[in-house]
Amino acid sequence: MSIKPIKLWGPWDEGFALDTHTVSSTYIGDNIYGHPEFKTEYSEMGELLYLFKYKNDYSKLDDIIKLGKSFIKSWKAVKNIDLVLPVPFSKTRNYQPAQEIAMEIACLIGATYAENILQKISSTESKGLSPVDKQQIEGTIIKTEMATTRHNILLVDDLFESGKTLKECVRVLREDPKINKILVLTMTKTRKG
C-alpha cells in the first residue's frame, strides 16, 4: 500500500493531495443512451475513495485513513493544527465523505473537529463545471461564526479537481483575523486539475 502525495498550490499556506484519483481512463464506446463509457484505472487511494464516496462502502473509510496515516503524521505543518474543517458538501448523501474523513484526521492528529463552521449556501457543485461556470462558486460559502482564539486550520476535502471550492473556503476563512495558517489536504486529485 502506497501513495504519491502531490503539492497543491493555492491561497492556502500549504496543501497536498495524497495521490492522483485515476491512473488512466480509456474510452470503450457509447452506452445504449449514446453516452461515452470509459474503463478507468484508479490509484490505490482513488479506488478506496471511489468505493467510499460513490458506492457507499463505508468500510473503506478505515482503509483511506490507514493509507494516508504515515504521510499525515510526518507532515510537519500539521503538528500546529488546532482545528480541522471539512469542505462543505453540495450533494446530500447517506454520509458526507469529506466530513467523515476530516473527523478521522482530526482524531489522528489530536485536533478539534467542527463541521458547521463553513456552509455552502448553493447546491452548485464545482466538479464537472466549465471554467466559466466555476465562477458560480464565488459567494456560495459562508462562515457561520468568528474565531474566539487564534488558531491554525486544516481544511479537508475528498477530491481536488479545480480547487475552486477550496479557494472560496480559504477566502472566507481569511476574513477572520484570528485565523493564522490554513492548510489543505485532499485524498486525491484529478489528473487534469
Coordinates of N, CA, C and O in Angstrom, one line a residue:
M1 N 0.8 -1.2 0.0 CA 0.0 0.0 0.0 C 0.9 1.2 0.0 O 1.7 1.4 0.9
S2 N 0.7 2.1 -1.0 CA 1.5 3.3 -1.0 C 0.7 4.4 -1.7 O -0.3 4.2 -2.4
I3 N 1.1 5.7 -1.4 CA 0.6 6.9 -2.0 C 1.7 7.7 -2.6 O 2.9 7.5 -2.2
K4 N 1.3 8.6 -3.5 CA 2.3 9.6 -4.1 C 1.8 11.0 -3.9 O 1.1 11.5 -4.7
P5 N 2.0 11.6 -2.7 CA 1.5 12.9 -2.4 C 1.9 13.9 -3.4 O 3.0 13.9 -4.0
I6 N 0.9 14.9 -3.7 CA 1.1 15.9 -4.7 C 0.9 17.3 -4.0 O -0.1 17.5 -3.4
K7 N 1.9 18.1 -4.2 CA 1.7 19.5 -3.7 C 0.6 20.2 -4.4 O 0.5 20.2 -5.6
L8 N -0.2 20.9 -3.6 CA -1.3 21.7 -4.1 C -1.0 23.2 -3.9 O -0.7 23.6 -2.8
W9 N -1.1 23.9 -5.0 CA -0.8 25.4 -4.9 C -2.1 26.1 -4.9 O -3.0 25.8 -5.6
G10 N -2.1 27.2 -4.0 CA -3.3 28.0 -3.9 C -3.1 29.0 -2.9 O -2.0 29.2 -2.4
P11 N -4.2 29.7 -2.5 CA -4.1 30.8 -1.5 C -3.9 30.3 0.0 O -3.9 31.1 0.9
W12 N -3.8 29.0 0.2 CA -3.5 28.4 1.5 C -2.0 28.4 1.7 O -1.2 28.7 0.9
D13 N -1.7 28.2 3.0 CA -0.3 28.2 3.4 C 0.5 27.0 2.9 O 1.7 27.1 2.5
E14 N -0.1 25.9 2.9 CA 0.5 24.6 2.4 C -0.6 23.6 2.1 O -1.6 23.6 2.9
G15 N -0.5 22.8 1.1 CA -1.5 21.9 0.8 C -1.0 20.7 0.0 O 0.0 20.8 -0.7
F16 N -1.7 19.5 0.2 CA -1.3 18.3 -0.5 C -2.6 17.5 -0.9 O -3.6 17.6 -0.1
A17 N -2.5 16.8 -1.9 CA -3.4 15.7 -2.3 C -2.6 14.4 -2.0 O -1.4 14.4 -2.3
L18 N -3.2 13.4 -1.4 CA -2.4 12.2 -1.1 C -2.0 11.4 -2.3 O -1.1 10.7 -2.3
D19 N -2.8 11.5 -3.4 CA -2.4 10.8 -4.6 C -3.4 11.3 -5.8 O -4.3 12.1 -5.5
T20 N -3.1 10.9 -7.0 CA -4.0 11.1 -8.1 C -5.2 10.3 -7.9 O -5.2 9.2 -7.2
H21 N -6.3 10.7 -8.5 CA -7.5 9.9 -8.4 C -7.5 8.7 -9.3 O -7.8 7.6 -8.9
T22 N -7.2 9.0 -10.6 CA -7.1 7.9 -11.5 C -5.7 7.8 -12.1 O -5.0 8.8 -12.2
V23 N -5.4 6.7 -12.6 CA -4.1 6.4 -13.3 C -4.3 6.5 -14.8 O -3.5 7.1 -15.5
S24 N -5.4 6.0 -15.3 CA -5.8 6.1 -16.7 C -7.3 5.9 -16.9 O -8.0 5.4 -16.1
S25 N -7.7 6.4 -18.1 CA -9.1 6.3 -18.4 C -9.2 6.1 -20.0 O -8.7 7.0 -20.7
T26 N -9.7 5.0 -20.4 CA -9.7 4.6 -21.8 C -11.2 4.5 -22.3 O -12.0 3.8 -21.7
Y27 N -11.5 5.3 -23.4 CA -12.8 5.3 -24.0 C -13.1 3.9 -24.6 O -12.3 3.3 -25.3
I28 N -14.2 3.3 -24.2 CA -14.5 1.9 -24.7 C -15.8 1.9 -25.5 O -16.3 0.9 -25.9
G29 N -16.4 3.1 -25.8 CA -17.6 3.2 -26.7 C -18.7 3.9 -25.9 O -18.6 4.4 -24.8
D30 N -19.9 4.0 -26.6 CA -21.0 4.6 -26.0 C -22.0 3.6 -25.5 O -22.1 2.5 -26.0
N31 N -22.7 3.9 -24.4 CA -23.7 3.0 -23.9 C -25.0 3.1 -24.7 O -25.0 3.8 -25.7
I32 N -26.0 2.4 -24.3 CA -27.3 2.4 -25.1 C -28.0 3.7 -25.2 O -28.8 3.9 -26.1
Y33 N -27.6 4.7 -24.3 CA -28.2 6.0 -24.4 C -27.3 7.0 -25.1 O -27.6 8.2 -25.2
G34 N -26.2 6.5 -25.7 CA -25.3 7.4 -26.5 C -24.3 8.1 -25.7 O -23.6 9.0 -26.2
H35 N -24.2 7.8 -24.4 CA -23.2 8.4 -23.5 C -21.9 7.6 -23.6 O -21.9 6.4 -23.5
P36 N -20.8 8.4 -23.6 CA -19.5 7.7 -23.7 C -19.2 6.9 -22.4 O -19.6 7.3 -21.3
E37 N -18.6 5.7 -22.5 CA -18.2 4.9 -21.4 C -16.6 4.8 -21.4 O -16.0 4.7 -22.5
F38 N -16.1 4.7 -20.2 CA -14.6 4.6 -20.1 C -14.3 3.4 -19.1 O -15.0 3.1 -18.2
K39 N -13.1 2.8 -19.4 CA -12.5 1.9 -18.5 C -11.5 2.7 -17.7 O -10.5 3.2 -18.3
T40 N -11.7 2.8 -16.4 CA -10.9 3.6 -15.6 C -10.1 2.8 -14.6 O -10.6 1.9 -14.0
E41 N -8.8 3.2 -14.6 CA -7.9 2.5 -13.6 C -7.6 3.6 -12.6 O -7.1 4.7 -12.9
Y42 N -7.8 3.2 -11.3 CA -7.7 4.2 -10.2 C -6.3 3.9 -9.5 O -5.8 2.8 -9.5
S43 N -5.8 5.0 -8.8 CA -4.7 4.8 -7.9 C -5.3 4.0 -6.7 O -6.5 3.9 -6.6
E44 N -4.5 3.5 -5.8 CA -5.0 2.8 -4.7 C -5.9 3.7 -3.8 O -7.0 3.3 -3.4
M45 N -5.5 4.9 -3.6 CA -6.3 5.9 -2.8 C -7.6 6.2 -3.6 O -8.7 6.3 -3.1
G46 N -7.4 6.4 -4.9 CA -8.6 6.7 -5.8 C -9.6 5.6 -5.7 O -10.8 5.9 -5.7
E47 N -9.2 4.4 -5.8 CA -10.1 3.2 -5.7 C -10.9 3.2 -4.4 O -12.1 3.0 -4.3
L48 N -10.1 3.4 -3.3 CA -10.8 3.5 -2.0 C -11.8 4.6 -1.9 O -12.9 4.4 -1.4
L49 N -11.4 5.8 -2.4 CA -12.3 6.9 -2.3 C -13.5 6.7 -3.2 O -14.6 7.0 -2.8
Y50 N -13.3 6.1 -4.4 CA -14.4 5.9 -5.3 C -15.4 4.9 -4.6 O -16.6 5.2 -4.6
L51 N -15.0 3.9 -4.0 CA -15.9 2.9 -3.3 C -16.6 3.6 -2.1 O -17.8 3.4 -1.9
F52 N -15.8 4.4 -1.4 CA -16.4 5.1 -0.2 C -17.4 6.1 -0.6 O -18.5 6.2 0.0
K53 N -17.1 6.9 -1.6 CA -17.9 8.1 -1.9 C -19.1 7.7 -2.9 O -20.2 8.1 -2.7
Y54 N -18.8 6.9 -3.9 CA -19.8 6.7 -5.0 C -20.5 5.4 -4.9 O -21.6 5.2 -5.4
K55 N -19.9 4.4 -4.1 CA -20.5 3.1 -4.0 C -21.0 2.8 -2.5 O -21.4 1.7 -2.2
N56 N -21.0 3.9 -1.7 CA -21.5 3.8 -0.3 C -20.9 2.7 0.5 O -21.5 2.1 1.3
D57 N -19.6 2.4 0.3 CA -18.9 1.4 1.0 C -18.2 2.1 2.2 O -17.0 2.4 2.1
Y58 N -18.9 2.3 3.3 CA -18.4 3.0 4.4 C -17.2 2.3 5.0 O -16.3 2.9 5.7
S59 N -17.0 1.0 4.8 CA -15.9 0.3 5.4 C -14.6 0.7 4.9 O -13.5 0.5 5.4
K60 N -14.6 1.4 3.7 CA -13.3 1.9 3.1 C -12.7 3.1 3.8 O -11.6 3.5 3.6
L61 N -13.5 3.8 4.7 CA -13.0 4.9 5.5 C -11.7 4.5 6.3 O -10.7 5.3 6.2
D62 N -11.8 3.4 7.0 CA -10.6 3.0 7.7 C -9.4 2.8 6.8 O -8.3 3.2 7.2
D63 N -9.6 2.2 5.6 CA -8.5 2.0 4.7 C -8.0 3.3 4.2 O -6.7 3.4 4.0
I64 N -8.8 4.2 3.9 CA -8.3 5.6 3.5 C -7.4 6.2 4.5 O -6.3 6.7 4.2
I65 N -7.9 6.2 5.8 CA -7.1 6.8 6.8 C -5.8 6.0 7.0 O -4.7 6.6 7.2
K66 N -5.8 4.7 7.0 CA -4.6 3.9 7.2 C -3.6 4.2 6.1 O -2.4 4.3 6.3
L67 N -4.1 4.3 4.8 CA -3.2 4.5 3.7 C -2.6 5.9 3.8 O -1.4 6.1 3.4
G68 N -3.3 6.9 4.3 CA -2.7 8.3 4.4 C -2.0 8.6 5.7 O -1.3 9.6 5.8
K69 N -2.2 7.7 6.7 CA -1.7 8.0 8.0 C -0.2 8.4 8.1 O 0.2 9.3 8.7
S70 N 0.6 7.6 7.5 CA 2.1 7.8 7.6 C 2.4 9.2 7.0 O 3.2 10.0 7.7
F71 N 1.9 9.6 5.9 CA 2.2 10.9 5.4 C 1.6 12.0 6.3 O 2.3 13.0 6.6
I72 N 0.4 11.9 6.7 CA -0.2 12.9 7.6 C 0.6 13.1 8.8 O 0.8 14.2 9.2
K73 N 1.0 12.0 9.5 CA 1.7 12.1 10.7 C 3.1 12.7 10.5 O 3.7 13.3 11.4
S74 N 3.7 12.5 9.3 CA 5.0 13.1 9.0 C 5.0 14.5 8.5 O 6.0 15.1 8.4
W75 N 3.8 15.0 8.2 CA 3.7 16.4 7.6 C 3.9 17.4 8.8 O 3.1 17.5 9.7
K76 N 5.0 18.0 8.8 CA 5.4 18.9 9.9 C 4.4 20.0 10.2 O 4.1 20.3 11.4
A77 N 3.8 20.6 9.2 CA 2.9 21.7 9.4 C 1.7 21.3 10.2 O 1.0 22.1 10.9
V78 N 1.3 20.0 10.1 CA 0.1 19.5 10.7 C 0.2 19.5 12.3 O -0.8 19.6 13.0
K79 N 1.4 19.5 12.7 CA 1.6 19.4 14.2 C 1.1 20.7 14.9 O 0.9 20.7 16.1
N80 N 0.9 21.8 14.2 CA 0.4 23.0 14.7 C -1.0 23.3 14.4 O -1.5 24.4 14.7
I81 N -1.7 22.3 14.0 CA -3.2 22.5 13.6 C -4.0 22.4 14.9 O -3.9 21.5 15.7
D82 N -4.9 23.4 15.0 CA -5.8 23.4 16.2 C -7.2 22.9 15.8 O -7.9 22.3 16.6
L83 N -7.6 23.1 14.5 CA -9.0 22.9 14.1 C -9.0 22.2 12.7 O -8.3 22.7 11.8
V84 N -9.8 21.2 12.6 CA -10.0 20.5 11.3 C -11.4 20.8 10.8 O -12.3 20.5 11.5
L85 N -11.5 21.3 9.6 CA -12.8 21.6 9.0 C -12.9 20.8 7.7 O -12.0 20.8 6.8
P86 N -14.1 20.2 7.4 CA -14.4 19.6 6.1 C -14.8 20.7 5.1 O -15.4 21.7 5.6
V87 N -14.6 20.5 3.9 CA -15.2 21.4 2.9 C -16.7 21.1 2.8 O -17.1 20.0 2.9
P88 N -17.5 22.2 2.8 CA -18.9 21.9 2.8 C -19.4 21.1 1.6 O -18.9 21.3 0.5
F89 N -20.4 20.3 1.8 CA -20.9 19.5 0.7 C -22.0 20.2 0.0 O -22.7 21.1 0.5
S90 N -22.2 19.8 -1.3 CA -23.3 20.4 -2.1 C -24.3 19.3 -2.5 O -25.4 19.6 -2.9
K91 N -24.0 18.0 -2.3 CA -24.9 17.0 -2.6 C -25.2 16.1 -1.4 O -24.3 15.7 -0.7
T92 N -26.5 15.9 -1.1 CA -26.9 15.1 0.0 C -26.6 13.7 -0.2 O -27.0 13.1 -1.3
R93 N -26.0 13.0 0.7 CA -25.7 11.6 0.6 C -26.0 10.9 1.9 O -26.3 11.6 2.9
N94 N -25.9 9.6 1.9 CA -26.1 8.8 3.2 C -25.2 9.3 4.3 O -25.5 9.3 5.4
Y95 N -23.9 9.6 3.9 CA -23.0 10.3 4.8 C -22.1 11.2 3.9 O -22.1 11.0 2.7
Q96 N -21.5 12.1 4.5 CA -20.7 13.1 3.7 C -19.2 12.7 3.8 O -18.6 12.8 4.9
P97 N -18.6 12.3 2.7 CA -17.3 11.8 2.7 C -16.3 12.8 3.3 O -15.4 12.3 4.1
A98 N -16.3 14.0 2.9 CA -15.3 15.0 3.4 C -15.4 15.1 4.9 O -14.4 15.2 5.7
Q99 N -16.7 15.1 5.5 CA -16.9 15.2 6.9 C -16.3 14.0 7.6 O -15.7 14.1 8.6
E100 N -16.6 12.8 7.1 CA -16.2 11.6 7.8 C -14.7 11.5 7.8 O -14.0 11.1 8.8
I101 N -14.0 11.8 6.6 CA -12.6 11.8 6.5 C -12.0 12.9 7.5 O -11.0 12.6 8.2
A102 N -12.5 14.1 7.5 CA -12.0 15.1 8.3 C -12.1 14.8 9.8 O -11.1 15.1 10.6
M103 N -13.2 14.2 10.2 CA -13.3 13.8 11.6 C -12.2 12.8 12.0 O -11.6 12.9 13.1
E104 N -12.0 11.8 11.1 CA -10.9 10.8 11.4 C -9.5 11.4 11.4 O -8.7 11.1 12.3
I105 N -9.3 12.4 10.6 CA -8.0 13.1 10.5 C -7.8 13.9 11.8 O -6.7 13.9 12.4
A106 N -8.9 14.6 12.2 CA -8.8 15.3 13.5 C -8.4 14.4 14.6 O -7.5 14.8 15.5
C107 N -9.0 13.3 14.7 CA -8.6 12.3 15.8 C -7.2 11.9 15.6 O -6.4 11.8 16.6
L108 N -6.8 11.6 14.4 CA -5.4 11.1 14.1 C -4.3 12.2 14.6 O -3.3 11.8 15.1
I109 N -4.6 13.4 14.4 CA -3.6 14.5 14.7 C -3.9 15.2 16.0 O -3.1 16.0 16.4
G110 N -4.9 14.8 16.7 CA -5.2 15.3 18.0 C -5.7 16.8 18.0 O -5.4 17.6 18.9
A111 N -6.5 17.1 17.0 CA -7.1 18.4 16.8 C -8.6 18.4 17.0 O -9.2 17.3 17.0
T112 N -9.2 19.6 17.2 CA -10.6 19.7 17.3 C -11.2 19.6 15.9 O -10.7 20.1 14.9
Y113 N -12.4 19.0 15.8 CA -13.1 18.9 14.6 C -14.4 19.7 14.7 O -15.1 19.7 15.7
A114 N -14.8 20.4 13.6 CA -16.1 21.1 13.6 C -16.6 21.1 12.1 O -15.8 21.3 11.2
E115 N -17.8 20.7 12.0 CA -18.4 20.6 10.6 C -19.4 21.7 10.2 O -19.7 21.8 9.1
N116 N -19.7 22.6 11.1 CA -20.7 23.6 10.7 C -20.1 25.0 10.7 O -20.9 26.0 10.5
I117 N -18.8 25.2 10.7 CA -18.2 26.5 10.6 C -18.4 27.0 9.2 O -18.7 28.2 9.0
L118 N -18.1 26.2 8.2 CA -18.3 26.6 6.8 C -19.5 25.9 6.3 O -19.7 24.7 6.5
Q119 N -20.4 26.7 5.6 CA -21.6 26.1 5.0 C -21.7 26.6 3.5 O -21.4 27.7 3.2
K120 N -22.2 25.7 2.7 CA -22.5 26.1 1.3 C -23.9 26.5 1.2 O -24.8 25.8 1.7
I121 N -24.1 27.7 0.6 CA -25.5 28.2 0.5 C -26.1 28.1 -0.9 O -27.1 28.6 -1.2
S122 N -25.4 27.2 -1.7 CA -25.9 26.9 -3.0 C -25.6 25.4 -3.3 O -24.7 24.8 -2.7
S123 N -26.5 24.8 -4.1 CA -26.2 23.4 -4.4 C -25.3 23.2 -5.6 O -25.1 22.1 -6.0
T124 N -24.7 24.3 -6.1 CA -23.8 24.2 -7.3 C -22.6 23.4 -6.9 O -21.9 23.7 -5.9
E125 N -22.3 22.4 -7.7 CA -21.0 21.6 -7.5 C -20.0 22.1 -8.4 O -20.3 22.4 -9.6
S126 N -18.7 22.2 -7.9 CA -17.7 22.7 -8.8 C -17.2 21.6 -9.7 O -16.7 21.8 -10.8
K127 N -17.3 20.3 -9.3 CA -16.8 19.2 -10.1 C -17.6 19.1 -11.4 O -18.8 19.0 -11.4
G128 N -16.9 19.1 -12.5 CA -17.5 18.9 -13.8 C -18.0 20.2 -14.4 O -18.5 20.2 -15.6
L129 N -17.8 21.4 -13.8 CA -18.2 22.7 -14.4 C -17.2 23.1 -15.3 O -16.0 22.9 -15.2
S130 N -17.6 23.9 -16.3 CA -16.7 24.5 -17.2 C -16.0 25.7 -16.5 O -16.5 26.1 -15.5
P131 N -14.9 26.2 -17.0 CA -14.1 27.3 -16.3 C -15.0 28.5 -16.1 O -15.0 29.2 -15.1
V132 N -15.9 28.8 -17.1 CA -16.8 30.0 -17.0 C -17.8 29.7 -15.8 O -18.0 30.6 -15.0
D133 N -18.4 28.5 -15.8 CA -19.4 28.2 -14.8 C -18.8 28.1 -13.4 O -19.5 28.3 -12.4
K134 N -17.5 27.8 -13.3 CA -16.9 27.7 -12.0 C -16.9 29.1 -11.3 O -16.8 29.1 -10.0
Q135 N -17.1 30.2 -12.0 CA -17.3 31.5 -11.3 C -18.5 31.5 -10.4 O -18.6 32.3 -9.5
Q136 N -19.4 30.6 -10.7 CA -20.7 30.5 -9.8 C -20.3 30.1 -8.4 O -21.2 30.3 -7.5
I137 N -19.2 29.5 -8.2 CA -18.8 29.1 -6.8 C -18.6 30.3 -5.9 O -18.8 30.2 -4.7
E138 N -18.1 31.4 -6.5 CA -17.8 32.6 -5.6 C -19.0 33.1 -4.9 O -20.1 33.2 -5.5
G139 N -18.9 33.3 -3.6 CA -20.0 33.7 -2.8 C -20.9 32.7 -2.3 O -22.0 32.9 -1.7
T140 N -20.6 31.4 -2.6 CA -21.5 30.3 -2.2 C -21.2 29.7 -0.9 O -21.9 28.8 -0.4
I141 N -20.0 30.1 -0.3 CA -19.6 29.5 1.0 C -19.7 30.7 2.0 O -19.2 31.8 1.8
I142 N -20.2 30.3 3.2 CA -20.3 31.3 4.3 C -19.6 30.7 5.5 O -19.6 29.5 5.7
K143 N -19.2 31.6 6.4 CA -18.6 31.2 7.7 C -19.7 31.6 8.7 O -20.1 32.7 8.8
T144 N -20.0 30.6 9.6 CA -21.2 30.8 10.5 C -20.8 31.4 11.8 O -21.7 31.9 12.5
E145 N -19.5 31.4 12.1 CA -19.1 32.1 13.4 C -17.6 32.5 13.3 O -16.9 31.9 12.6
M146 N -17.3 33.5 14.1 CA -15.9 34.0 14.1 C -15.2 33.2 15.2 O -15.7 32.8 16.2
A147 N -13.9 33.2 15.0 CA -13.0 32.5 16.0 C -12.9 33.4 17.2 O -12.9 34.6 17.2
T148 N -12.8 32.7 18.4 CA -12.7 33.4 19.6 C -11.2 33.4 20.1 O -10.9 34.2 21.0
T149 N -10.4 32.5 19.6 CA -9.0 32.5 19.9 C -8.2 32.3 18.6 O -8.8 31.9 17.6
R150 N -6.9 32.6 18.6 CA -6.1 32.4 17.4 C -5.9 30.9 17.2 O -5.6 30.2 18.2
H151 N -6.0 30.5 16.0 CA -5.7 29.1 15.7 C -5.4 28.9 14.2 O -5.6 29.7 13.4
N152 N -4.8 27.7 14.0 CA -4.5 27.2 12.6 C -5.5 26.1 12.2 O -5.9 25.3 13.0
I153 N -5.8 26.1 10.9 CA -6.9 25.3 10.4 C -6.3 24.3 9.3 O -5.5 24.7 8.5
L154 N -6.8 23.1 9.4 CA -6.6 22.1 8.3 C -8.0 22.0 7.6 O -8.9 21.5 8.3
L155 N -8.0 22.3 6.4 CA -9.3 22.2 5.6 C -9.2 20.9 4.8 O -8.2 20.7 4.0
V156 N -10.1 20.0 4.9 CA -10.1 18.6 4.3 C -11.2 18.5 3.3 O -12.3 18.8 3.5
D157 N -10.8 17.9 2.1 CA -11.8 17.6 1.1 C -11.4 16.2 0.6 O -10.3 15.7 0.8
D158 N -12.4 15.5 -0.1 CA -12.1 14.2 -0.6 C -11.4 14.2 -1.9 O -10.4 13.6 -2.1
L159 N -11.8 15.1 -2.9 CA -11.3 15.1 -4.2 C -11.0 16.5 -4.7 O -11.9 17.4 -4.6
F160 N -9.8 16.7 -5.2 CA -9.4 18.0 -5.7 C -9.5 18.0 -7.2 O -8.9 17.2 -7.9
E161 N -10.3 18.9 -7.8 CA -10.4 18.9 -9.3 C -9.8 20.3 -9.7 O -8.7 20.4 -10.1
S162 N -10.6 21.3 -9.6 CA -10.1 22.7 -10.0 C -9.6 23.5 -8.8 O -8.8 24.4 -8.9
G163 N -10.0 23.1 -7.6 CA -9.6 23.8 -6.4 C -10.5 25.1 -6.1 O -10.3 25.8 -5.2
K164 N -11.5 25.3 -6.9 CA -12.3 26.5 -6.8 C -13.1 26.5 -5.5 O -13.1 27.6 -4.8
T165 N -13.6 25.4 -5.1 CA -14.4 25.4 -3.8 C -13.4 25.6 -2.6 O -13.7 26.4 -1.7
L166 N -12.2 25.0 -2.7 CA -11.2 25.2 -1.6 C -10.8 26.6 -1.6 O -10.6 27.2 -0.5
K167 N -10.6 27.2 -2.7 CA -10.1 28.6 -2.8 C -11.2 29.5 -2.1 O -10.9 30.5 -1.4
E168 N -12.5 29.2 -2.4 CA -13.6 30.0 -1.8 C -13.6 29.8 -0.3 O -13.8 30.8 0.4
C169 N -13.4 28.6 0.2 CA -13.4 28.4 1.6 C -12.2 29.2 2.2 O -12.4 29.8 3.3
V170 N -11.1 29.1 1.6 CA -9.9 29.9 2.2 C -10.2 31.4 2.2 O -9.9 32.1 3.1
R171 N -10.8 31.9 1.1 CA -11.1 33.3 1.0 C -12.0 33.7 2.2 O -11.7 34.7 2.9
V172 N -13.0 32.9 2.5 CA -13.9 33.2 3.6 C -13.2 33.1 4.9 O -13.4 34.0 5.8
L173 N -12.4 32.1 5.1 CA -11.7 31.9 6.4 C -10.7 33.1 6.6 O -10.5 33.5 7.7
R174 N -10.1 33.6 5.6 CA -9.1 34.7 5.7 C -9.7 36.0 6.2 O -9.0 36.9 6.6
E175 N -11.0 36.1 6.1 CA -11.7 37.3 6.6 C -11.7 37.3 8.1 O -12.0 38.4 8.7
D176 N -11.4 36.2 8.8 CA -11.3 36.2 10.2 C -9.9 36.5 10.7 O -9.0 35.7 10.4
P177 N -9.7 37.6 11.4 CA -8.4 38.0 11.8 C -7.7 37.0 12.8 O -6.5 37.1 13.0
K178 N -8.5 36.1 13.5 CA -7.9 35.2 14.4 C -7.5 33.9 13.8 O -7.0 33.0 14.5
I179 N -7.6 33.7 12.5 CA -7.2 32.5 11.9 C -5.8 32.8 11.4 O -5.5 33.7 10.6
N180 N -4.8 32.0 11.8 CA -3.4 32.1 11.4 C -3.2 31.4 10.1 O -3.4 31.9 9.0
K181 N -2.7 30.2 10.2 CA -2.4 29.4 9.0 C -3.6 28.5 8.6 O -4.3 28.0 9.4
I182 N -3.7 28.3 7.2 CA -4.7 27.4 6.7 C -3.9 26.4 5.8 O -3.3 26.8 4.8
L183 N -4.1 25.1 6.2 CA -3.5 24.1 5.4 C -4.7 23.3 4.7 O -5.8 23.4 5.1
V184 N -4.4 22.7 3.6 CA -5.4 22.0 2.8 C -4.9 20.6 2.6 O -3.7 20.3 2.3
L185 N -5.8 19.6 2.7 CA -5.5 18.2 2.5 C -6.7 17.6 1.7 O -7.8 17.6 2.2
T186 N -6.4 17.0 0.6 CA -7.4 16.2 -0.1 C -6.9 14.8 -0.3 O -5.7 14.5 -0.3
M187 N -7.8 13.8 -0.4 CA -7.4 12.4 -0.5 C -6.8 12.2 -1.9 O -5.8 11.5 -2.1
T188 N -7.5 12.7 -2.9 CA -7.0 12.6 -4.3 C -7.1 13.8 -5.1 O -7.8 14.8 -4.7
K189 N -6.5 13.8 -6.3 CA -6.5 15.0 -7.2 C -6.7 14.4 -8.6 O -6.1 13.4 -9.0
T190 N -7.6 15.0 -9.3 CA -7.8 14.6 -10.7 C -6.5 14.9 -11.5 O -5.8 15.8 -11.2
R191 N -6.3 14.1 -12.6 CA -5.1 14.3 -13.4 C -5.1 15.6 -14.1 O -4.1 16.2 -14.4
K192 N -6.3 16.2 -14.4 CA -6.4 17.4 -15.1 C -6.4 18.6 -14.2 O -6.3 19.7 -14.7
G193 N -6.7 18.4 -13.0 CA -6.9 19.5 -12.0 C -5.7 20.2 -11.6 O -4.6 19.9 -11.8

